[in-house]
Coordinates of C-alpha atoms in Angstrom, one line a residue:
X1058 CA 37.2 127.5 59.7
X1059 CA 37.3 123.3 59.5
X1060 CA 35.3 121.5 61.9
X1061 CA 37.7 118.5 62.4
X1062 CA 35.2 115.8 63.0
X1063 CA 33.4 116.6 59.6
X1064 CA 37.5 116.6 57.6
X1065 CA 37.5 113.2 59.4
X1066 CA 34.0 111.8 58.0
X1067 CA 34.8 112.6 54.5
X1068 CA 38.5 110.5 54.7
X1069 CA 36.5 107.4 56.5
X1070 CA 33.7 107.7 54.0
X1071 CA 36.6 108.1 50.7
X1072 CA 38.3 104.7 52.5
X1073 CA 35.0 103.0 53.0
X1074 CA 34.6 103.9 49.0
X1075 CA 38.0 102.3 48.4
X1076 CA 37.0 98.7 50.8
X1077 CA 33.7 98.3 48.5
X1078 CA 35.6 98.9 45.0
X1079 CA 38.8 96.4 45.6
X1080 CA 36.6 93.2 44.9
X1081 CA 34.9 94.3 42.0
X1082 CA 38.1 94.2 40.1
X1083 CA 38.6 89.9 39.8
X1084 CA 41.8 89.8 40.9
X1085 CA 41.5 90.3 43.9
X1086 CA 37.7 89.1 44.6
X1087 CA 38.5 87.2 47.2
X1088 CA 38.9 90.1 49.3
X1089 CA 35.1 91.5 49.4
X1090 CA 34.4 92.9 53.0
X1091 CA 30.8 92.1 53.9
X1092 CA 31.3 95.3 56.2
X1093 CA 31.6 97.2 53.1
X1094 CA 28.9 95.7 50.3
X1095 CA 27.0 99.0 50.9
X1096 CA 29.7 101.1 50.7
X1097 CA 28.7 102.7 47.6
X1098 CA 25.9 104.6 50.2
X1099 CA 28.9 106.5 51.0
X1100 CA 28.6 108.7 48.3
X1101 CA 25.5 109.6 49.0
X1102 CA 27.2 110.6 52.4
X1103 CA 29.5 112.9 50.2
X1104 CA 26.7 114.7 48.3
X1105 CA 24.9 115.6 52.0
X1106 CA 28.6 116.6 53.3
X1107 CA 29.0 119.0 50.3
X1108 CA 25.4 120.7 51.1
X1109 CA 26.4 121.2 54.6
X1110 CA 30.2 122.6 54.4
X1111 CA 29.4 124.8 51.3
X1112 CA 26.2 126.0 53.5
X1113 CA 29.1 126.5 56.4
X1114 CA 31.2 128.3 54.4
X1115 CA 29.2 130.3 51.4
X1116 CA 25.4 130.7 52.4
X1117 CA 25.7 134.0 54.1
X1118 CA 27.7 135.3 50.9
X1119 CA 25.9 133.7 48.4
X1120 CA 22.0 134.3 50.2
X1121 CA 22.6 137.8 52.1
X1122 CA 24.9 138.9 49.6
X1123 CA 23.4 137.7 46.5
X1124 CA 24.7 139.3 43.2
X1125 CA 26.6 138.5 40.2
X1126 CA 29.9 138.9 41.9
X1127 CA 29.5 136.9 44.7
X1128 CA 27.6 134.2 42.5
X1129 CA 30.4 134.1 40.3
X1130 CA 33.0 134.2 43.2
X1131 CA 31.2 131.3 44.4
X1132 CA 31.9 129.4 41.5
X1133 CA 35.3 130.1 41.0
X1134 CA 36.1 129.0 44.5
X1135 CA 34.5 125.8 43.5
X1136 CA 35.8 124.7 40.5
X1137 CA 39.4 125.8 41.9
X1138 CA 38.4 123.0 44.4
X1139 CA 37.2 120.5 42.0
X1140 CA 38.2 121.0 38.8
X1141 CA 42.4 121.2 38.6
X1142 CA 42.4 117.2 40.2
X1143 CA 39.3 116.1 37.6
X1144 CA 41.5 117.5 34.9
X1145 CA 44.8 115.9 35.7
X1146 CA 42.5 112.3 36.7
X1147 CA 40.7 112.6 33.2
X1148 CA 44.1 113.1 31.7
X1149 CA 45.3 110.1 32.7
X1150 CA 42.6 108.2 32.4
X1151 CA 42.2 108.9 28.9
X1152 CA 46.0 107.9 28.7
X1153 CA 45.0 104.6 30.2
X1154 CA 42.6 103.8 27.9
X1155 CA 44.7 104.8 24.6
X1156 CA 47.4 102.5 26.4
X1157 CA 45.3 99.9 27.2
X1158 CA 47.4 99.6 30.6
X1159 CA 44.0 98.3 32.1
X1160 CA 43.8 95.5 29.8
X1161 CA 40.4 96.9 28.5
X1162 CA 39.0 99.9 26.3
X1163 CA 35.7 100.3 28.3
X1164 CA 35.0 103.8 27.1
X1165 CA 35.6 105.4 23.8
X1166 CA 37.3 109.2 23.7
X1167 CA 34.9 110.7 21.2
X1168 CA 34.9 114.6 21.2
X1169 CA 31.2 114.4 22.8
X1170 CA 33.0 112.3 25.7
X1171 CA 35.9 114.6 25.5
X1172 CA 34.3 117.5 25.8
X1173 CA 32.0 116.8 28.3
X1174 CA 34.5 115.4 30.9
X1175 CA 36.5 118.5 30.1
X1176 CA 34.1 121.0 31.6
X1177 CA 32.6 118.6 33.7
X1178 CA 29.3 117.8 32.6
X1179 CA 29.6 114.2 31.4
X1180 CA 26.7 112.2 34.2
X1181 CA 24.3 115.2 33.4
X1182 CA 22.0 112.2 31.7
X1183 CA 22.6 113.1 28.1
X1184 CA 24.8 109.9 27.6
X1185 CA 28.1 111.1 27.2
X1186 CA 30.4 108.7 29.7
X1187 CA 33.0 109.6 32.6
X1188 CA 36.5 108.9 31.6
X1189 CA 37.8 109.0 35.1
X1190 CA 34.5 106.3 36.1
X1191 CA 34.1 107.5 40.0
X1192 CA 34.0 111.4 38.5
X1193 CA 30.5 111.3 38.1
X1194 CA 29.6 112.1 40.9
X1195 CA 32.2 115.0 40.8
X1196 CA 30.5 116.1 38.0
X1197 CA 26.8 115.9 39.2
X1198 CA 28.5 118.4 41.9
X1199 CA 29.2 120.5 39.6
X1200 CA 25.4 120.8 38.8
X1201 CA 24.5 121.4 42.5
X1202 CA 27.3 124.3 42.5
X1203 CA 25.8 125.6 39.7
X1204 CA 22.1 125.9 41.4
X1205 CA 23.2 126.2 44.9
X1206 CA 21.6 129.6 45.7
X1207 CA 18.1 128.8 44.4
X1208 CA 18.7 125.5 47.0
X1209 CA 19.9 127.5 49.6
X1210 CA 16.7 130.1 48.8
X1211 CA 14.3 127.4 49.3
X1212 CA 16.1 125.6 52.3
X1213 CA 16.4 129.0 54.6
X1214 CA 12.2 129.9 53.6
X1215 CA 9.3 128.6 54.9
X1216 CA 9.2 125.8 51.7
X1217 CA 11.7 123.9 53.5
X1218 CA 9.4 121.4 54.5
X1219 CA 8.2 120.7 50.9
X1220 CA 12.1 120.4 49.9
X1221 CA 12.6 117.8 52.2
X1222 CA 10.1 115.8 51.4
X1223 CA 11.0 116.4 47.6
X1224 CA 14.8 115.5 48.5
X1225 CA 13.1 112.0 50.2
X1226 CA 10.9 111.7 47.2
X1227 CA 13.7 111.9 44.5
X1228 CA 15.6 109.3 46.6
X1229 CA 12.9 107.1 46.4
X1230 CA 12.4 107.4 42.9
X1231 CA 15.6 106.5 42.0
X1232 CA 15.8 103.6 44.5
X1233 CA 13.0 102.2 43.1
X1234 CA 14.1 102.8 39.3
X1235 CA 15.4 99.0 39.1
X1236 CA 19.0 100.5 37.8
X1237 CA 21.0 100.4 40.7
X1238 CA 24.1 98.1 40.4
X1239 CA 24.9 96.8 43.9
X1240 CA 22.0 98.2 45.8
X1241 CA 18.5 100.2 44.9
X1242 CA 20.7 103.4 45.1
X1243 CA 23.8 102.8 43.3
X1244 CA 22.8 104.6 40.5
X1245 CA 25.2 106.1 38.3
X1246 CA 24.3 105.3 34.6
X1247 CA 25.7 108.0 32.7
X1248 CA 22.6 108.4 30.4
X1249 CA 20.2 109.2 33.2
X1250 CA 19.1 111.9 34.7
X1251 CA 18.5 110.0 37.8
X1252 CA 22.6 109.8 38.6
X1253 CA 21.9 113.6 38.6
X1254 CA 18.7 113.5 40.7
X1255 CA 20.7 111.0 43.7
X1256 CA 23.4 114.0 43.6
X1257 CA 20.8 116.9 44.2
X1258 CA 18.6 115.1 46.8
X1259 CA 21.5 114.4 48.7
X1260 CA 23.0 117.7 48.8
X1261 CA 20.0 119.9 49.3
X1262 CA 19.7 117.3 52.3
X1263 CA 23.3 118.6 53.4
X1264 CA 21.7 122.8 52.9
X1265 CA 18.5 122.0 55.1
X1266 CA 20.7 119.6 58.0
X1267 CA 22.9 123.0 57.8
X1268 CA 20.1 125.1 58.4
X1269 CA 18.8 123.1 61.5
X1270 CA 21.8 123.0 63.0
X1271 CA 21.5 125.4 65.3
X1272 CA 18.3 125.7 66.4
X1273 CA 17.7 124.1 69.8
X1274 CA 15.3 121.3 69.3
X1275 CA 18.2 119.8 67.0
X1276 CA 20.8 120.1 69.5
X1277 CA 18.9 119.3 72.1
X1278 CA 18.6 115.8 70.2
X1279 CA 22.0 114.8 68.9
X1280 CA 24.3 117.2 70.7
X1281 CA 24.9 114.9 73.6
X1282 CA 27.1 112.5 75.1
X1283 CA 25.7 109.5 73.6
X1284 CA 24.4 111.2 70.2
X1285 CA 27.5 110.2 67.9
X1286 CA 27.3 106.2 69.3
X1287 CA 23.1 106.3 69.1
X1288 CA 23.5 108.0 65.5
X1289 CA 26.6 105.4 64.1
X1290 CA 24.4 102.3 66.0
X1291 CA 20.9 103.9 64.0
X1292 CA 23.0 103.4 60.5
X1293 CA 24.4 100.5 61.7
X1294 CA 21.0 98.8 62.0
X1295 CA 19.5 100.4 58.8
X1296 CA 22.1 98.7 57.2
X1297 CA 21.2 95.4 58.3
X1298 CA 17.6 95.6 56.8
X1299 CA 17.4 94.9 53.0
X1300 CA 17.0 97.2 50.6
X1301 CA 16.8 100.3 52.6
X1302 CA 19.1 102.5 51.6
X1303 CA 16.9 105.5 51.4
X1304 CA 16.4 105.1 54.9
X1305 CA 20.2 105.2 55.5
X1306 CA 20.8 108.3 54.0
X1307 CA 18.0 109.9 55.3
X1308 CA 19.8 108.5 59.1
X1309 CA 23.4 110.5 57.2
X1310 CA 22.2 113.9 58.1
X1311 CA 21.9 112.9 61.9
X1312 CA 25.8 111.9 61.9
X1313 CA 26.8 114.8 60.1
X1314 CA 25.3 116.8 62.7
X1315 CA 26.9 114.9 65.3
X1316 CA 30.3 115.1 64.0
X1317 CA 29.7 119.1 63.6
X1318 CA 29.0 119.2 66.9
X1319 CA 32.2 117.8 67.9
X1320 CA 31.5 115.8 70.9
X1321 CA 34.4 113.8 72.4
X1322 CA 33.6 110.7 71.1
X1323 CA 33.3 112.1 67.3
X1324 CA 36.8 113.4 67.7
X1325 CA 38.1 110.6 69.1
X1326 CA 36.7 108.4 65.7
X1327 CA 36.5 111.6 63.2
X1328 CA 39.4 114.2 64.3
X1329 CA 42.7 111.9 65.4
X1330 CA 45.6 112.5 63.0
X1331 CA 45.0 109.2 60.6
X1332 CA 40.5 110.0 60.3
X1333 CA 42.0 113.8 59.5
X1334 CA 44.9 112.9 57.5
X1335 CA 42.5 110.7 55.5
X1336 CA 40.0 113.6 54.7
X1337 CA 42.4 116.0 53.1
X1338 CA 43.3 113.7 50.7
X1339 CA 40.1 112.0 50.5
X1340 CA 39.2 113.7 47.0
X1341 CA 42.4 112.2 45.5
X1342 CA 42.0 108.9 47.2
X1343 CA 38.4 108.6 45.6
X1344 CA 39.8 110.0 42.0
X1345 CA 42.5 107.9 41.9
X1346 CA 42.2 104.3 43.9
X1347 CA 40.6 102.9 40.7
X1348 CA 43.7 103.1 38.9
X1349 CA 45.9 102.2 41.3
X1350 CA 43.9 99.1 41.9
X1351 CA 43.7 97.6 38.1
X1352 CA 47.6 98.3 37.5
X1353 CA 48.0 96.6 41.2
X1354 CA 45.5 93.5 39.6
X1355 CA 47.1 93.2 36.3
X1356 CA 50.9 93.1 37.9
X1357 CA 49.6 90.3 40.4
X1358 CA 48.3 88.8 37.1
X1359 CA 51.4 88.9 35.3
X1360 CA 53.4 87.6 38.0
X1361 CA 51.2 84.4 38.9
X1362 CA 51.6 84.1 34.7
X1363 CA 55.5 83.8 35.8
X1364 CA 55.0 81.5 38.8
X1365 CA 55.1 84.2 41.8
X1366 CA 51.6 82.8 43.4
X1367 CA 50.7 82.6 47.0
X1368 CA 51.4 86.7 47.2
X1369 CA 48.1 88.6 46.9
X1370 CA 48.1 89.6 49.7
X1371 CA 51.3 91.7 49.6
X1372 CA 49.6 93.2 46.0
X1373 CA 46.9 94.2 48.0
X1374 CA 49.0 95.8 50.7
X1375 CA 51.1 97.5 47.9
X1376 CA 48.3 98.8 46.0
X1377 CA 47.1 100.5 49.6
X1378 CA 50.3 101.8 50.4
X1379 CA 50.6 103.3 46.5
X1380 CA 47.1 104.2 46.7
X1381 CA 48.5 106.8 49.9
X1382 CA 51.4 108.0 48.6
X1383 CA 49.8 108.7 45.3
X1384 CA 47.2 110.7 46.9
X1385 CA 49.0 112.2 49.8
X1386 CA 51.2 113.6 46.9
X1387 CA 48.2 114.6 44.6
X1388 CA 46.7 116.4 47.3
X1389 CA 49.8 118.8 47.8
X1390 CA 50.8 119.3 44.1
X1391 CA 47.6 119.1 42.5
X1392 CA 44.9 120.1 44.5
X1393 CA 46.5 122.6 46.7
X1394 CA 48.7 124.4 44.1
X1395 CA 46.2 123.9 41.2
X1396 CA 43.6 125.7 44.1
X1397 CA 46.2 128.5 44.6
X1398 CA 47.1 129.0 40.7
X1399 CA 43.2 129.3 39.9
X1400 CA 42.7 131.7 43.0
X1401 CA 45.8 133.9 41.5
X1402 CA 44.8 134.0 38.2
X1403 CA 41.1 135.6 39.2
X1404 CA 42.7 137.8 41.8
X1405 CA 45.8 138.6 40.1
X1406 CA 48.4 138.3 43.2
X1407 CA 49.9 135.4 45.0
X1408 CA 47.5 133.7 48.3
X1409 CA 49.6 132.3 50.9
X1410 CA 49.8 128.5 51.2
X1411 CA 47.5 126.9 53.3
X1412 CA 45.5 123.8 53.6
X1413 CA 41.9 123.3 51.6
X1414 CA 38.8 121.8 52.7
X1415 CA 38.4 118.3 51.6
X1416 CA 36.4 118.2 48.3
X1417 CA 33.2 115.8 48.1
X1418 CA 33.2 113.1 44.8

């Protein structure tokens, strides 16, 4: 079952993504969005969705059902999510480079780097690089998959308390480590184990807001009429003070909670057609905008080289409307049929066709 609102949070948080990365390619600078300069919180936002939704969909299997089978289920399911897209991304990535299409050779395809972004495991904090650069966070997932039921353990005992707390203490550490790019949390060096740490704190945040969801006190709280506009106005505010971006994420659980619940005005923002449309495809559109914006940048370069100037605006607007298509199309041939190939494969018949869950980046 998809809650709507939740489908809608991930495609607003992917797009949000996407605002903050167009300026940090030159080319097309001049278009920062002050609304966006934290935007890079949002994948923070994606690690606490992926501890909730898996929690939705796998913590009675994976906790009450707990075995080798179900473990290993688990982890199929996962990397059938995951794993066909990172693939295809990484191989065109690594094309890019060889090509040079970028204009740069930032990263160098040794069989360590190789390897690693093959299975996955390149931002685990022994150095080797991402080829695809926003997959490390994709791959830190892959590390929270992998330890998800002793999370889940902890998060549904008594201990719960002591997680939290660990979850904020991790997020402070890594604020406070001095090697966050835009902000105290963009942290995604690929030889530290603090990009890993920011991936774990943020989903065990999502397995502990999942197991509060129900219980009455919580609802009592957010599950109202003006909980979604008191949560979005609490972020909005956080955001305005500098430097505290452990206390904006530590706000995220609150809106993921709110958009669960699925008052009317979290559909209205999270659930209409384009917030829904955005979050099935918001795995490809965070994979893939990258690319689509530096072969955008270096087109608009090589036209004002041949005179066309005045026009980067309509760049922009094609690299958006590429960006879409790209992904709307990656979503249905990669994601959903590589999903339904892996799924045959283990099971050994056919699944009917049906749309996935958004994956988090």
């Amino acid at each position: 079952m998809r809650v709507a609102s939740l489908t809608g949070l991930r495609g607003v948080a992917a797009v949000s993504v996407l605002l903050y990365h167009i300026p940090h390619q030159p080319a097309f600078a001049g278009f920062a969005i002050p609304l966006f300069s934290r935007a890079y919180l949002a994948v923070d936002l994606f690690f606490i969705l992926s501890g909730f939704v898996i929690s939705y969909g796998y913590h009675d299997r994976v906790l009450n059902h707990l075995g080798a089978s179900s473990y290993i289920d688990f982890l199929i399911n996962r990397m059938a999510r995951v794993w066909p897209l990172h693939l295809i991304v990484t191989l065109v990535f690594g094309l890019r480079i060889l090509l040079n299409i970028s204009g740069s050779q930032s990263i160098d395809l040794t069989p360590a780097n190789i390897f690693a972004n093959l299975f996955m495991v390149q931002s685990w904090g022994w150095g080797t690089q991402p080829i695809a650069g926003n997959s490390w966070s994709v791959s830190t997932e892959v590390a929270a998959y992998l330890i998800y039921p002793l999370i889940a353990i902890i998060a549904f005992s008594r201990w719960a308390w002591a997680q939290a707390a660990l979850c904020v203490g991790l997020l402070v550490l890594v604020a406070s480590s001095g090697m966050g790019s835009s902000g105290p949390l963009d942290v995604n060096d690929s030889d530290s184990v603090l990009t890993l740490l920011r991936c774990l704190a943020g989903f065990s945040l999502g397995v502990l807001t999942f197991r509060v969801a129900e219980k009455p006190w919580c609802k009592a709280l957010i599950d109202r009429p003006s909980g979604f506009a008191l949560v979005c106005g609490l972020i909005a505010l956080a955001l305005l003070l500098p430097r505290a971006d452990v206390l904006v994420v530590c706000l995220m659980p609150a809106l993921v909670l709110s958009c669960y619940y699925d008052g009317p005005a979290a559909r209205s923002v999270m659930a209409n057609p384009l917030s829904f449309h955005l979050g099935l495809i918001s795995y490809s559109i965070y994979l893939w905008h990258p690319l689509v914006r530096d072969v955008a940048a270096r087109t608009m370069n090589v036209a004002q080289r041949h005179g066309i100037i005045g026009f980067d605006w309509l760049f922009l607007g094609g690299m958006v409307a590429a960006t879409w298509l790209i992904c709307w199309v990656s979503y249905l041939l990669i994601e959903v049929r590589g999903h339904r190939l892996i799924k045959w494969l283990q099971r050994g018949r056919p699944e009917r066709p049906r749309p996935i869950e958004a994956a988090a980046p």
